[in-house]
Every structure is written in C-alpha cells, then in structure tokens.
Coordinates of C-alpha atoms in Angstrom, one line a residue:
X1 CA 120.4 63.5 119.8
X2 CA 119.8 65.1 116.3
X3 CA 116.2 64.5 115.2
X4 CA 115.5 64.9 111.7
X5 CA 112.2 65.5 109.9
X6 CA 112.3 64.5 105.8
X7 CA 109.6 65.6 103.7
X8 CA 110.6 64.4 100.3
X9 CA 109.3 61.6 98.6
X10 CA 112.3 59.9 98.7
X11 CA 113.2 56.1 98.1
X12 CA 114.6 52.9 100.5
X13 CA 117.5 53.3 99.3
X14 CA 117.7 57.1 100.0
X15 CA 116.3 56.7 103.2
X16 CA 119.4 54.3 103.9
X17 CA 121.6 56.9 102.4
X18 CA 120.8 59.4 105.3
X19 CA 120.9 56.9 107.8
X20 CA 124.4 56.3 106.9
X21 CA 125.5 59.8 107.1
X22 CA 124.3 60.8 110.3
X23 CA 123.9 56.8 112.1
X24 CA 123.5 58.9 115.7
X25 CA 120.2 60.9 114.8
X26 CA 116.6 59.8 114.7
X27 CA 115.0 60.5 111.3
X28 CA 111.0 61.0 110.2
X29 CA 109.8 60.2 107.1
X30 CA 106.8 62.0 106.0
X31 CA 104.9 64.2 103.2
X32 CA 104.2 67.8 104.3
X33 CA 100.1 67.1 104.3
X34 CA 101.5 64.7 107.1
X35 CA 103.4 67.1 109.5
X36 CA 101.7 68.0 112.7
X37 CA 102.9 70.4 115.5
X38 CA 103.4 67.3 117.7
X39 CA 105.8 66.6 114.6
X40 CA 107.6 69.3 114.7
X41 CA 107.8 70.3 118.7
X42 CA 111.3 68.4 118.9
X43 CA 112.8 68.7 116.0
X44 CA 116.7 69.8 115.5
X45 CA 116.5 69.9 111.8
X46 CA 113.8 69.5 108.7
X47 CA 114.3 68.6 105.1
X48 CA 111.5 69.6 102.8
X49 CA 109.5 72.7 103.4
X50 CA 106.6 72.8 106.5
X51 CA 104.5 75.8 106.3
X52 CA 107.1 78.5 108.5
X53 CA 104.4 78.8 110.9
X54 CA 104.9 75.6 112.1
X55 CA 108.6 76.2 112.5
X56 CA 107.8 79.6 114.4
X57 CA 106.8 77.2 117.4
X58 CA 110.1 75.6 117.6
X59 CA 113.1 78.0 117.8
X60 CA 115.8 74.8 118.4
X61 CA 115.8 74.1 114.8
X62 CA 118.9 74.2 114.1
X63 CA 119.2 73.8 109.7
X64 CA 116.1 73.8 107.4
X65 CA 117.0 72.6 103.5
X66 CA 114.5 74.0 101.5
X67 CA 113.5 71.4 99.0
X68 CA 112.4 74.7 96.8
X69 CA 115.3 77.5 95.6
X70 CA 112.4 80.5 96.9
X71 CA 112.5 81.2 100.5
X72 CA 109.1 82.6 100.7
X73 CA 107.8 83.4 104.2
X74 CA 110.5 81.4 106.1
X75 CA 112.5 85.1 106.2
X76 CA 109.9 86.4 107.8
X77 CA 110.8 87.7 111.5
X78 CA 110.3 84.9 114.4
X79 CA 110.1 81.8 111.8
X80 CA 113.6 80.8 112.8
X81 CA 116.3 81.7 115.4
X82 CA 118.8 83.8 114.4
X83 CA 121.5 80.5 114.6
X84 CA 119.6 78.6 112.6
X85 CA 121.2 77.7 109.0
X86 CA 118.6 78.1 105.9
X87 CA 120.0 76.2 102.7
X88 CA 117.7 76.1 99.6
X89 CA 117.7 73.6 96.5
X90 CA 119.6 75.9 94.1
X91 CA 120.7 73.8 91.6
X92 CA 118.1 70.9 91.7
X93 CA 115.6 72.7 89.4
X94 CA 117.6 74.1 86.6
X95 CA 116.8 70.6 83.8
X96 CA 113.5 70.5 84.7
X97 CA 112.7 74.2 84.5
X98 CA 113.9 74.9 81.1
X99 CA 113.2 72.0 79.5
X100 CA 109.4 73.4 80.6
X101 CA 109.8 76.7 78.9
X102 CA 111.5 75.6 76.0
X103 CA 108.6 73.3 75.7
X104 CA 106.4 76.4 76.0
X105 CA 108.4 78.9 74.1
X106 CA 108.1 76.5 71.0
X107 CA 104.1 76.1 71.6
X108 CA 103.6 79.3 71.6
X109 CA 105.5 80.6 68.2
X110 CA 104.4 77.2 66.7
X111 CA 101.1 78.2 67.3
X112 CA 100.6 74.9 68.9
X113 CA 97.5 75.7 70.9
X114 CA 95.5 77.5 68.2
X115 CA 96.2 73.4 65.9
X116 CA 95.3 71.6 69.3
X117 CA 91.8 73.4 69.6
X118 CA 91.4 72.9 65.7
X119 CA 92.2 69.7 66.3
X120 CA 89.3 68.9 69.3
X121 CA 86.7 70.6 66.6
X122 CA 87.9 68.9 63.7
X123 CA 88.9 71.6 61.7
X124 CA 91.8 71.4 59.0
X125 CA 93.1 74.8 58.8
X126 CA 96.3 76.9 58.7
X127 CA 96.9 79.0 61.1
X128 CA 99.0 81.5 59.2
X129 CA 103.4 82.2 59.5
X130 CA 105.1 81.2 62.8
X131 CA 108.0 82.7 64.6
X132 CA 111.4 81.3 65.2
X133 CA 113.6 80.7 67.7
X134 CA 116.7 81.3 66.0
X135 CA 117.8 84.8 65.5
X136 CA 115.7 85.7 68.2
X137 CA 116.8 88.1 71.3
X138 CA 115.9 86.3 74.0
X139 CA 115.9 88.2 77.6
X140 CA 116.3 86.1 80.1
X141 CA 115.7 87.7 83.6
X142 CA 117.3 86.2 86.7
X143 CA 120.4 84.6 85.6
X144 CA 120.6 81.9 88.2
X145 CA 120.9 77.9 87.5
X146 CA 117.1 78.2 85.9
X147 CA 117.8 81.0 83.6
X148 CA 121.5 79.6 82.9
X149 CA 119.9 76.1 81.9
X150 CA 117.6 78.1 79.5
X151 CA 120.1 80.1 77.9
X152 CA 121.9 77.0 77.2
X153 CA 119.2 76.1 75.4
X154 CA 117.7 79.0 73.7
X155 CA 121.6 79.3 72.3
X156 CA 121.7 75.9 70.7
X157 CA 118.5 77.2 68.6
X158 CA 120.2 79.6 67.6
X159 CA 119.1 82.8 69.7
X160 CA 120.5 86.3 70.9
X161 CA 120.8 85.7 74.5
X162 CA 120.6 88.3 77.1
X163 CA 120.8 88.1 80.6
X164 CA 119.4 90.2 83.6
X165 CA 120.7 89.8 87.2
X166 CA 121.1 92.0 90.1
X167 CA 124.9 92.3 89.7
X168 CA 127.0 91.8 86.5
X169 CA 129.2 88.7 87.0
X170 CA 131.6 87.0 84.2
X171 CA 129.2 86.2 81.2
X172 CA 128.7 82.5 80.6
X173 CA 129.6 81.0 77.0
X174 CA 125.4 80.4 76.8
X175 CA 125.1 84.2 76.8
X176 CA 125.6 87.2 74.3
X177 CA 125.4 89.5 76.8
X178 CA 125.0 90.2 80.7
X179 CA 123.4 93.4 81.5
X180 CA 121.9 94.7 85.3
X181 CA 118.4 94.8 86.7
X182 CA 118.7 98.3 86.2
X183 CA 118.3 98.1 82.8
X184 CA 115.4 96.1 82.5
X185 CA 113.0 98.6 80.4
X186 CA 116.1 99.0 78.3
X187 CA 116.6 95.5 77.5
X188 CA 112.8 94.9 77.5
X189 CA 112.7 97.0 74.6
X190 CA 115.2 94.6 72.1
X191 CA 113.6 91.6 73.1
X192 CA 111.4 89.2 71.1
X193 CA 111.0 86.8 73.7
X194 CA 111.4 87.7 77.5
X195 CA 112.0 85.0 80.2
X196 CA 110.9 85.3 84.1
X197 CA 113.2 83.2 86.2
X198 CA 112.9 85.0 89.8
X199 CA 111.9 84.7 93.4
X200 CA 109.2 86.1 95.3
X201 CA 110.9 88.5 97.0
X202 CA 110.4 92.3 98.8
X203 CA 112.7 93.9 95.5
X204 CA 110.7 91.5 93.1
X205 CA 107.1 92.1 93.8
X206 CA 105.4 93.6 91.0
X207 CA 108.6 94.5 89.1
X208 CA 106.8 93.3 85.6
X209 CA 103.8 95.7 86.0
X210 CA 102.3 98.4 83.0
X211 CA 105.3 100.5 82.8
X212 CA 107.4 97.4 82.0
X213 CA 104.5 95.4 79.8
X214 CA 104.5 99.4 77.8
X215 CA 107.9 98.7 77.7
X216 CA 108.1 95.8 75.5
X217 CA 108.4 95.2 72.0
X218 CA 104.9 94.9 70.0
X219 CA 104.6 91.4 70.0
X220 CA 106.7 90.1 72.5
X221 CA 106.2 87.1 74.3
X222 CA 106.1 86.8 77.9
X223 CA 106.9 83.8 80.0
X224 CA 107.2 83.3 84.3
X225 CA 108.4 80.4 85.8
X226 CA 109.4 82.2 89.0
X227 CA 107.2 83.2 91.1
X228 CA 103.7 84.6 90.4
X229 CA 104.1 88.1 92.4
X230 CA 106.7 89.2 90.3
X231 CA 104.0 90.3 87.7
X232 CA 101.0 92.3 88.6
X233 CA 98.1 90.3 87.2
X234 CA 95.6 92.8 85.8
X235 CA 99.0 94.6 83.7
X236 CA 99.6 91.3 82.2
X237 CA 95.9 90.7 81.4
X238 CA 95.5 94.2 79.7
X239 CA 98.6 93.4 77.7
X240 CA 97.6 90.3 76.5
X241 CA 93.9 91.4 75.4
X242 CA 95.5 94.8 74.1
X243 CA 97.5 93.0 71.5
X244 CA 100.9 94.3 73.1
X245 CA 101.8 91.1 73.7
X246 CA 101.2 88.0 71.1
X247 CA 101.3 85.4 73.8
X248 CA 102.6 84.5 76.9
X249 CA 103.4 81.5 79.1
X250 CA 103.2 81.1 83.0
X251 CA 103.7 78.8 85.3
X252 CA 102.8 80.4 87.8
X253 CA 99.7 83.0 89.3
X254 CA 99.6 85.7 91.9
X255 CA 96.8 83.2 93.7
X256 CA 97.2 79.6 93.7
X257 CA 95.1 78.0 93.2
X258 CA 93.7 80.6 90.1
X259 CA 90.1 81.5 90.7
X260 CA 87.7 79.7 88.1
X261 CA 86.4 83.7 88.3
X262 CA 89.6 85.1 87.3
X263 CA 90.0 87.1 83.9
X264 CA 93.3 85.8 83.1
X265 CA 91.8 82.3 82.6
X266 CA 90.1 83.7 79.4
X267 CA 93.1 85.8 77.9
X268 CA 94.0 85.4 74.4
X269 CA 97.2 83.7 73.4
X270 CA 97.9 82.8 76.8
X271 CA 99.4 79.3 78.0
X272 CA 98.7 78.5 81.9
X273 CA 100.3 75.2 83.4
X274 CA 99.3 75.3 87.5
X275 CA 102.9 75.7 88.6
X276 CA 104.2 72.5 87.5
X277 CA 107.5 73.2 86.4
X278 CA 109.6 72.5 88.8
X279 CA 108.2 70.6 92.3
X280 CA 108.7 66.5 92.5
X281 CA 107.3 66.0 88.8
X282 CA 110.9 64.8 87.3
X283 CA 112.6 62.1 89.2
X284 CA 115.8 63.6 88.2
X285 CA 114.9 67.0 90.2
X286 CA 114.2 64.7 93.2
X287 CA 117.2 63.1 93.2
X288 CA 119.3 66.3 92.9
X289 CA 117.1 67.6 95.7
X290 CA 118.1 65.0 97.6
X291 CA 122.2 64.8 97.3
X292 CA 121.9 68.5 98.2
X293 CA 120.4 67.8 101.2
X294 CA 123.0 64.5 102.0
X295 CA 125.8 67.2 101.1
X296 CA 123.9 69.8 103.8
X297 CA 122.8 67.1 106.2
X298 CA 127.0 65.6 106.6
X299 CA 128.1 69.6 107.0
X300 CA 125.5 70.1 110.0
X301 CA 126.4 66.6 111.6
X302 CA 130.5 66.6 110.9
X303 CA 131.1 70.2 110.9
X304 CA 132.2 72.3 107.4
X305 CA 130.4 73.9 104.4
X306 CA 127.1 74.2 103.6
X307 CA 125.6 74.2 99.5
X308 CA 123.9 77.1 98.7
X309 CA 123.4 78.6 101.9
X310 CA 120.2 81.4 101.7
X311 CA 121.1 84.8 102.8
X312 CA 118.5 86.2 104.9
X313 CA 118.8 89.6 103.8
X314 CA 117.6 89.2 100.2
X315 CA 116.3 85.6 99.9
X316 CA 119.3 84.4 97.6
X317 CA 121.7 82.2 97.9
X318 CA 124.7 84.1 99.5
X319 CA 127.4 85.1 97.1
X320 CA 130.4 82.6 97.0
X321 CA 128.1 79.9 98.6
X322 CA 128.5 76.9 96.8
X323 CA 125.7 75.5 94.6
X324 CA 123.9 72.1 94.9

C-alpha cells in the first residue's frame, strides 16, 4: 500500500480531495516541525519538503513534490534513489512573487522608506525627485514563471523589459527582449533596475558578486527574490555603502536567519523582508501548490505525466516538462 506524508497546511476539504484520488493509500497530515524519522521510515511518497536528510534514511520513496520551485540539497548524492521522481512547485509562486517585488520596486524609487522613518520622528519633509517605473529598462534575470509574472507587470508600467535565461526561447509578449546568461555584464550595463529570480544552484552561487555589482549602471537598483547564495554578501554591501547602487531589495540572505551582527542590516537604501515572498503567506499560492501536487499525486498512483518534473542534473524543471 502507498503511504503518503503531506506537509502543507492544507484544508478538510483538500484533505478529502487527496483521499479521492488515490482512495487505496494511507495518507499523513502534518507540518514539517512535526515530521520524525519514525515518520518518515515507511513512507512511499512525501508532499512538502522534510529536511533531505531525513529522506536519505529511506531510499523506497518513490516521488517527493516539492512544495518550493528550488531543489536545494535534495540533489545532493544519497538523498534519494536513483528511481525516485522529484517534481517541484513551478508555477505556484509566480502571483505572489511579483506582486512582492513590484511592491518593493515602487518603495524603493518612491522613496517610501526614507517618508516612513520621517514619519515615526515626525518630521514633515521632502525627500527630493523620485524615479519611475515607466521608461525604465528593467533586467529581469531568470525568466521562469516568477520573472515572467514580473515582466508582466513591470510592462503594464510602462518599462523596457529584458530578460536573462540560460537558453534563448521564443520571447513572451511581456518582454522587449530575451538575451542569454552569457551576457549578463552586458545587459547589466543598460539596466536601471535589475531583477534576481534564480535558484540556489552549483552554476548560480555567487554569480552577482564585485565584477557584476562594477558592472552596473551608477544607480541601479538591485533586487533578489531567488535565493540568497546567488549574491556574494560583502559585494552587495560595498555596493550599497559605495553609492554604486541607490538601493536595493532582498528577500532573501546568504544566512537565514541574518545575524543581528551582520553589516548588511545597517546598509543604506536597503530594503530587507526575511524571505517572505513566496512560502504559505498567500492562500492563493497554497492552493496552486496544492492542485500541482493532486495533478502529480493521480500520475504516480494511475500511471502518466508528471508537472514540472525537476531535472537532477541542474536543479530545473526539465525542458518540455509541463508546468503546474
């Protein structure tokens, strides 16, 4: 018999909803702070993310569904058999995401924060000329559904749009132009604004570092909602108290939780939310997370295709997979 461990924080009715898909398999309801070994020792299939280590000890698991779209450490050798299926939540975070960074983008040329602390001190005074949105270029980098939401948006302000992947596909309406990783000090150079939307991965780490912060535009601003590895911490702190860049945004830190002793806390211009973005905080991302996994959970008890299926060689969904 199947036995399924669920991790999200899902409802009755949900709950019902996998029931009726696979009627033959026992199913356990549970947050991740509740999973145990004993938990996981007889498991055929999880739902949610456990900490990989956890799944090292059972190699009969045969499909994990990410409830995240990065894959980090469950790639790493020995985590799971070489059988197992790994689908991710491509697809589920893409509203939430960008509705985030739009929300910071617009803070951060409206000079939001700077009226907010005027505000605590009760100070009436203008803060000086603000930057648009339109007629912007906006580099987006990482052109999955996260960056494709945001350019969606970014282009119904009124912006240039440019977009960064690993390989050029056919450009979407909500972009000006596609262009390769390849070029990234290239494109950094245009841009006014430039968006992080990538995993953690071996290719990513560090790939916004001082070469690439020297690259950009005086004044640029920065924002990462991928993953906080892709940026090399004490780069983006010199570039921020340097001037070089006027402000940035992240969502994310090398370490999290951020040491109360780390310098970044204290940078100028600099907007830190404590990875927040994405997670269970919209009920809309929930429930997107969860029909993936209904999709995923009817192809691994009936047979047929799996949504956005993660290639193990680079962390990505594979090319040609469908997306949640």
């Amino acid at each position: 018999m199947k036995k399924i461990l669920v991790t999200l924080p899902v409802t009755p009715e949900q709950k019902k909803q996998y029931a009726d898909t696979a009627p033959e398999a026992e199913f356990i309801f549970c947050r991740k702070e509740e999973v145990t070994a004993e938990t996981v020792e007889s498991l055929t299939a999880v739902i949610g993310n456990i900490p990989p280590s956890m799944l090292a000890e059972n190699q009969a698991v045969e499909w994990v569904q990410l409830n995240s779209a990065g894959t980090d450490g469950y790639l790493a050798e020995g985590v799971l058999s070489e059988t197992a299926v790994l689908t991710n939540a491509t697809g589920a975070y893409g509203v939430g995401i960008a509705e985030h960074m739009t929300g910071q983008l617009l803070m951060m040329l409206k000079k939001f924060p700077v009226y907010l602390e005027n505000q605590k001190l009760h100070i009436w005074k203008d803060a000086g000329t603000v930057r648009p949105v339109c007629g912007s270029r906006i580099l987006i980098v990482g052109m999955g559904d996260i960056g494709t939401e945001f350019a969606i948006r970014m282009k119904a302000f009124g912006a240039y749009v440019a977009g960064l992947r690993r390989t050029v596909r056919e450009k979407p309406d909500c972009v000006d132009e596609m262009d390769t990783i390849d070029n990234l000090e290239r494109q950094l150079a245009l841009a006014d604004v430039v968006a992080v939307c990538l995993p953690g991965t071996k290719e990513t780490f560090h790939m916004f570092s001082g070469r690439q912060f020297a690259a950009m535009k005086e004044g640029a601003v920065f924002l990462n909602v991928g993953r906080g590895n892709v940026v090399d911490t004490e780069a983006l702190v010199d570039a921020l108290k340097t001037g070089k860049l006027s402000g940035a945004s992240i969502d994310v830190c090398e370490k999290e939780p951020l040491p109360g002793d780390e310098e970044l806390w204290d940078c100028p211009n600099l907007l830190l939310t404590p990875h927040v973005s994405g997670g269970f905080h919209l009920k809309y991302t929930v429930d997107r997370i969860v029909d993936i996994s209904l999709k995923n959970l009817n192809a691994y008890i009936n047979g047929g295709e799996y949504l956005s299926v993660v290639d193990r060689r680079t962390g990505y969904k594979i090319s040609g997979s469908v997306s949640g």
